CSV table of C-alpha atoms and ligand atoms in Angstrom, one decimal:
chain,number,residue,atom,x,y,z
T,1,MET,CA,55.7,-176.9,26.8
T,2,SER,CA,53.4,-179.1,24.5
T,3,ASP,CA,50.3,-179.6,26.5
T,4,SER,CA,47.5,-181.2,24.6
T,5,ASN,CA,44.7,-179.1,26.8
T,6,ARG,CA,46.0,-175.6,25.2
T,7,LEU,CA,44.3,-174.6,21.8
T,8,ARG,CA,47.7,-174.1,19.4
T,9,ILE,CA,47.7,-171.1,17.0
T,10,ALA,CA,50.5,-170.6,14.4
T,11,ILE,CA,50.7,-167.2,13.2
T,12,GLN,CA,53.8,-165.7,12.0
T,13,LYS,CA,56.5,-164.8,13.8
T,14,SER,CA,57.5,-161.4,11.8
T,15,GLY,CA,56.7,-160.3,8.4
T,16,ARG,CA,53.4,-158.8,6.9
T,17,LEU,CA,50.8,-160.6,9.0
T,18,SER,CA,52.2,-161.2,12.1
T,19,ASP,CA,51.1,-157.6,13.9
T,20,ASP,CA,47.3,-158.0,12.5
T,21,SER,CA,47.4,-161.4,13.5
T,22,ILE,CA,48.6,-160.3,17.4
T,23,ALA,CA,46.2,-157.4,16.8
T,24,LEU,CA,43.3,-159.5,16.1
T,25,LEU,CA,43.9,-162.0,18.9
T,26,LYS,CA,43.9,-159.3,21.5
T,27,ALA,CA,41.2,-157.9,20.3
T,28,ILE,CA,38.9,-160.4,20.9
T,29,GLY,CA,40.0,-161.5,24.7
T,30,VAL,CA,43.4,-163.2,24.1
T,31,LYS,CA,46.4,-161.4,26.5
T,32,LEU,CA,49.1,-162.0,25.2
T,33,GLN,CA,53.3,-161.3,26.6
T,34,ILE,CA,55.2,-162.2,23.2
T,35,ARG,CA,58.7,-161.9,24.4
T,36,ASP,CA,60.6,-161.8,20.4
T,37,ARG,CA,63.0,-164.3,20.3
T,38,LEU,CA,60.7,-167.0,21.6
T,39,LEU,CA,59.3,-169.6,19.5
T,40,ILE,CA,55.9,-170.2,21.9
T,41,ALA,CA,54.2,-167.4,23.2
T,42,HIS,CA,51.3,-168.4,26.5
T,43,ALA,CA,48.2,-166.5,26.7
T,44,THR,CA,47.7,-165.3,30.2
T,45,ASN,CA,44.2,-165.6,30.5
T,46,LEU,CA,42.6,-168.7,28.5
T,47,PRO,CA,44.4,-172.0,27.3
T,48,ILE,CA,46.0,-171.0,24.5
T,49,ASP,CA,49.5,-171.2,22.8
T,50,LEU,CA,50.9,-169.3,20.2
T,51,LEU,CA,53.4,-171.0,17.9
T,52,ARG,CA,55.8,-168.4,15.8
T,53,VAL,CA,56.8,-169.4,12.8
T,54,ARG,CA,57.6,-168.7,9.5
T,55,ASP,CA,54.3,-168.2,7.0
T,56,ASP,CA,55.5,-170.8,4.6
T,57,ASP,CA,54.9,-173.3,7.7
T,58,ILE,CA,51.9,-172.9,8.7
T,59,PRO,CA,49.8,-174.2,6.6
T,60,GLY,CA,51.7,-177.3,6.6
T,61,LEU,CA,51.5,-177.3,11.0
T,62,VAL,CA,47.6,-176.5,10.9
T,63,MET,CA,47.2,-179.3,7.5
T,64,ASP,CA,49.4,-181.9,9.1
T,65,GLY,CA,47.6,-181.1,13.1
T,66,VAL,CA,50.5,-180.0,14.2
T,67,VAL,CA,48.7,-176.8,16.1
T,68,ASP,CA,45.0,-176.8,15.9
T,69,LEU,CA,44.6,-173.0,14.2
T,70,GLY,CA,46.7,-170.6,11.9
T,71,PHE,CA,47.0,-167.2,10.2
T,72,ILE,CA,47.7,-167.7,7.1
T,73,GLY,CA,47.5,-165.6,4.0
T,74,GLU,CA,45.6,-167.5,1.2
T,75,ASN,CA,48.5,-167.3,-1.3
T,76,GLU,CA,50.7,-169.4,1.1
T,77,LEU,CA,47.7,-171.4,1.6
T,78,GLU,CA,46.9,-172.2,-1.7
T,79,GLU,CA,50.4,-173.0,-2.8
T,80,LYS,CA,51.3,-175.6,-0.1
T,81,MET,CA,48.2,-177.1,-1.5
T,82,LEU,CA,49.0,-177.3,-4.9
T,83,GLU,CA,52.4,-178.6,-3.6
T,84,ARG,CA,51.0,-180.9,-1.5
T,85,GLN,CA,48.4,-182.2,-4.7
T,86,ALA,CA,51.9,-182.7,-6.4
T,87,SER,CA,53.2,-185.0,-3.8
T,88,GLY,CA,50.3,-187.0,-3.5
T,89,LYS,CA,50.1,-185.8,0.6
T,90,LYS,CA,47.1,-184.7,2.2
T,91,PHE,CA,45.6,-181.5,2.6
T,92,GLU,CA,42.6,-181.5,4.9
T,93,PHE,CA,41.7,-178.4,7.0
T,94,LYS,CA,38.8,-175.8,7.3
T,95,THR,CA,38.9,-172.4,7.0
T,96,LEU,CA,37.1,-170.7,10.0
T,97,ARG,CA,36.8,-167.3,8.7
T,98,ARG,CA,38.1,-165.3,5.5
T,99,LEU,CA,39.5,-161.9,7.1
T,100,ASP,CA,40.1,-158.1,6.4
T,101,TYR,CA,43.9,-158.3,6.6
T,102,GLY,CA,46.7,-159.3,4.8
T,103,GLY,CA,45.7,-158.0,1.1
T,104,CYS,CA,47.7,-158.2,-1.4
T,105,ARG,CA,47.9,-160.1,-5.3
T,106,LEU,CA,50.3,-162.7,-6.6
T,107,SER,CA,52.3,-160.8,-9.8
T,108,ILE,CA,53.9,-161.4,-12.7
T,109,ALA,CA,56.2,-158.3,-13.5
T,110,VAL,CA,58.8,-157.4,-15.9
T,111,PRO,CA,61.5,-155.2,-16.7
T,112,ASN,CA,60.9,-151.3,-17.5
T,113,GLU,CA,62.3,-152.1,-20.7
T,114,PHE,CA,61.3,-155.9,-21.4
T,115,ASN,CA,58.7,-155.0,-24.6
T,116,TYR,CA,55.8,-157.3,-22.7
T,117,GLN,CA,52.9,-158.2,-25.6
T,118,GLY,CA,50.6,-160.2,-23.4
T,119,VAL,CA,51.6,-163.6,-21.5
T,120,GLN,CA,52.1,-165.0,-25.0
T,121,SER,CA,55.9,-162.8,-24.6
T,122,LEU,CA,57.1,-165.0,-21.4
T,123,GLU,CA,57.3,-168.1,-23.7
T,124,GLY,CA,60.8,-169.7,-23.5
T,125,LYS,CA,61.4,-167.5,-20.4
T,126,LYS,CA,62.4,-167.5,-17.1
T,127,VAL,CA,60.3,-166.4,-14.4
T,128,ALA,CA,61.4,-165.8,-10.6
T,129,THR,CA,59.5,-166.7,-8.1
T,130,THR,CA,59.0,-167.7,-4.5
T,131,TYR,CA,55.5,-169.7,-5.8
T,132,PRO,CA,56.4,-171.8,-8.4
T,133,PHE,CA,53.2,-174.5,-7.8
T,134,LEU,CA,50.7,-170.8,-8.8
T,135,LEU,CA,53.1,-169.8,-10.9
T,136,GLU,CA,53.4,-172.9,-12.8
T,137,ARG,CA,49.6,-173.4,-13.0
T,138,PHE,CA,49.2,-170.0,-14.3
T,139,PHE,CA,51.3,-171.3,-17.5
T,140,LYS,CA,49.1,-174.1,-18.0
T,141,GLU,CA,46.2,-172.7,-17.8
T,142,ASN,CA,47.5,-170.1,-20.6
T,143,ASN,CA,49.5,-172.5,-22.5
T,144,VAL,CA,52.6,-170.6,-22.0
T,145,ASN,CA,55.9,-172.9,-22.1
T,146,ALA,CA,57.9,-170.9,-19.7
T,147,SER,CA,60.2,-171.4,-16.0
T,148,ALA,CA,60.0,-171.1,-13.1
T,149,VAL,CA,62.9,-170.2,-11.0
T,150,MET,CA,62.7,-170.6,-7.3
T,151,LEU,CA,63.9,-168.0,-4.9
T,152,THR,CA,62.7,-168.0,-1.2
T,153,GLY,CA,64.1,-164.0,-0.9
T,154,SER,CA,65.2,-161.2,-2.9
T,155,VAL,CA,63.0,-162.0,-6.3
T,156,GLU,CA,62.5,-158.5,-7.1
T,157,VAL,CA,66.1,-158.5,-8.0
T,158,ALA,CA,66.2,-161.8,-10.2
T,159,PRO,CA,66.1,-159.8,-13.6
T,160,ARG,CA,68.9,-157.5,-12.7
T,161,ALA,CA,71.6,-160.2,-11.4
T,162,GLY,CA,70.6,-161.6,-14.5
T,163,VAL,CA,69.2,-164.8,-12.7
T,164,ALA,CA,65.6,-164.8,-14.8
T,165,ASP,CA,63.6,-162.5,-17.5
T,166,ALA,CA,60.7,-162.1,-15.4
T,167,ILE,CA,59.5,-162.0,-12.0
T,168,CYS,CA,56.5,-163.6,-10.2
T,169,ASP,CA,55.3,-161.8,-6.6
T,170,LEU,CA,53.4,-160.5,-4.2
T,171,VAL,CA,52.3,-156.8,-4.6
T,172,SER,CA,50.1,-154.8,-2.0
T,173,THR,CA,51.6,-151.4,-2.6
T,174,GLY,CA,53.7,-151.3,-6.1
T,175,ALA,CA,56.7,-149.8,-3.9
T,176,THR,CA,59.2,-152.9,-4.4
T,177,LEU,CA,58.2,-153.2,-8.1
T,178,GLU,CA,58.8,-149.6,-8.7
T,179,ALA,CA,61.9,-149.1,-6.6
T,180,ASN,CA,63.2,-152.2,-8.9
T,181,GLY,CA,62.2,-150.9,-12.4
T,182,LEU,CA,59.5,-153.4,-12.8
T,183,GLN,CA,55.8,-153.1,-14.3
T,184,GLU,CA,53.4,-155.3,-12.9
T,185,GLU,CA,51.7,-157.5,-15.7
T,186,GLU,CA,49.5,-160.1,-15.2
T,187,GLU,CA,47.7,-160.6,-11.9
T,188,ILE,CA,47.4,-164.3,-11.0
T,189,PHE,CA,46.3,-164.7,-7.4
T,190,GLN,CA,44.6,-162.4,-5.1
T,191,SER,CA,44.6,-162.7,-1.5
T,192,LYS,CA,44.1,-162.0,2.3
T,193,ALA,CA,44.7,-162.9,5.5
T,194,VAL,CA,42.2,-166.4,6.7
T,195,LEU,CA,41.7,-168.2,10.0
T,196,ILE,CA,42.4,-172.1,9.7
T,197,GLN,CA,41.8,-175.1,11.5
T,198,ARG,CA,43.2,-178.7,11.9
T,199,ALA,CA,40.8,-181.5,10.1
T,200,GLY,CA,38.9,-183.5,12.8
T,201,GLU,CA,37.1,-183.1,15.7
T,202,LEU,CA,38.7,-180.9,18.3
T,203,PRO,CA,38.4,-181.9,21.5
T,204,GLU,CA,35.0,-180.4,23.7
T,205,ALA,CA,37.2,-177.5,25.4
T,206,LYS,CA,39.2,-176.1,22.5
T,207,ALA,CA,36.1,-176.4,20.4
T,208,GLN,CA,34.1,-174.2,22.5
T,209,LEU,CA,37.0,-171.1,22.7
T,210,VAL,CA,37.1,-171.6,19.0
T,211,SER,CA,33.6,-171.0,18.8
T,212,ARG,CA,33.6,-168.4,21.6
T,213,PHE,CA,35.7,-166.4,19.1
T,214,LEU,CA,34.3,-166.4,16.0
T,215,PRO,CA,31.7,-164.1,16.9
T,216,ARG,CA,34.2,-162.0,18.6
T,217,ILE,CA,36.0,-162.3,15.0
T,218,ASP,CA,33.2,-161.1,13.1
T,219,GLY,CA,32.3,-158.3,15.8
T,220,VAL,CA,35.9,-156.7,15.4
T,221,MET,CA,35.8,-156.8,11.8
T,222,GLN,CA,32.5,-155.4,11.7
T,223,ALA,CA,33.3,-152.2,13.9
T,224,LYS,CA,35.8,-151.3,11.4
T,225,GLU,CA,34.0,-151.1,8.1
O,1,PRP,C1,56.7,-158.9,-0.1
O,1,PRP,C2,56.9,-159.1,-1.5
O,1,PRP,C3,57.5,-157.7,-1.8
O,1,PRP,C4,56.8,-156.9,-1.1
O,1,PRP,C5,56.0,-156.1,-2.1
O,1,PRP,O1,57.8,-159.2,0.7
O,1,PRP,O2,58.2,-160.1,-1.5
O,1,PRP,O3,58.9,-157.5,-1.1
O,1,PRP,O4,56.5,-157.9,0.0
O,1,PRP,O5,55.0,-154.9,-1.6
O,1,PRP,P1,55.5,-153.0,-1.9
O,1,PRP,O6,54.4,-153.7,-3.1
O,1,PRP,O7,53.7,-152.8,-1.1
O,1,PRP,O8,56.3,-153.2,-2.1
O,1,PRP,P2,56.5,-159.5,1.8
O,1,PRP,O9,56.9,-158.2,3.2
O,1,PRP,O10,56.1,-160.2,2.0
O,1,PRP,O11,58.7,-160.3,3.0
O,1,PRP,P3,59.6,-161.6,2.2
O,1,PRP,O12,59.0,-161.4,0.8
O,1,PRP,O13,60.5,-161.4,3.0
O,1,PRP,O14,58.2,-162.5,2.3
O,2,ZN,ZN1,55.6,-173.9,27.3
O,3,MG,MG1,59.7,-159.5,0.0
């Protein structure tokens, strides 16, 4: 399976970035046969392997040099950088392109009945999130003493479940907030998908492949403008 001559690209297995990332790879000429249950997909026309994983794992795979490239949301990337910084681990990578999909924002939202008067209203409160490092940075920058409650999913039900007073989660259309009786109050981070590369030199053949792809990615994005 692991053939070091093949360019290894990590993409989200399923979720907001997977379809658009696969569509982009196809648009730049990578022929793929994706079988739903498989972790690895081989390109049929080029020396490329796709590693299909959870998006949370992608920044670390690139930073540890396990894969050569990764398609990832800036929110996940920034969160992982802060996490690694806090634990003294290295977090090197290169951003090759900011992409035109995966747009969303990380926002703090409170229940409709919460009388929100600005960030100071969060003083002493519990805020449920999957992004504790980004949230704590926001608290620090705004001199608020509040705590982040880590949840990996179903963040939007935390206030109703009595687990937290507010949430900090990704918002794109706002439908999830609305369906859960939550009001968006603070936008703390704006995100799009990016293509990142591991630190260090790629072997010549892989580097050439990547440098052939980048202008094609630019072309695909321009054509959509
Ligand atoms: C995010 C977020 C909300 C939803 C918001 O989840 O956690 O559930 O998207 O989008 P909306 O404003 O358009 O309703 P995501 O789809 O990333 O999946 P996950 O929660 O399973 O990570
Ligand atoms: Zn294989
Ligand atoms: Mg969600």
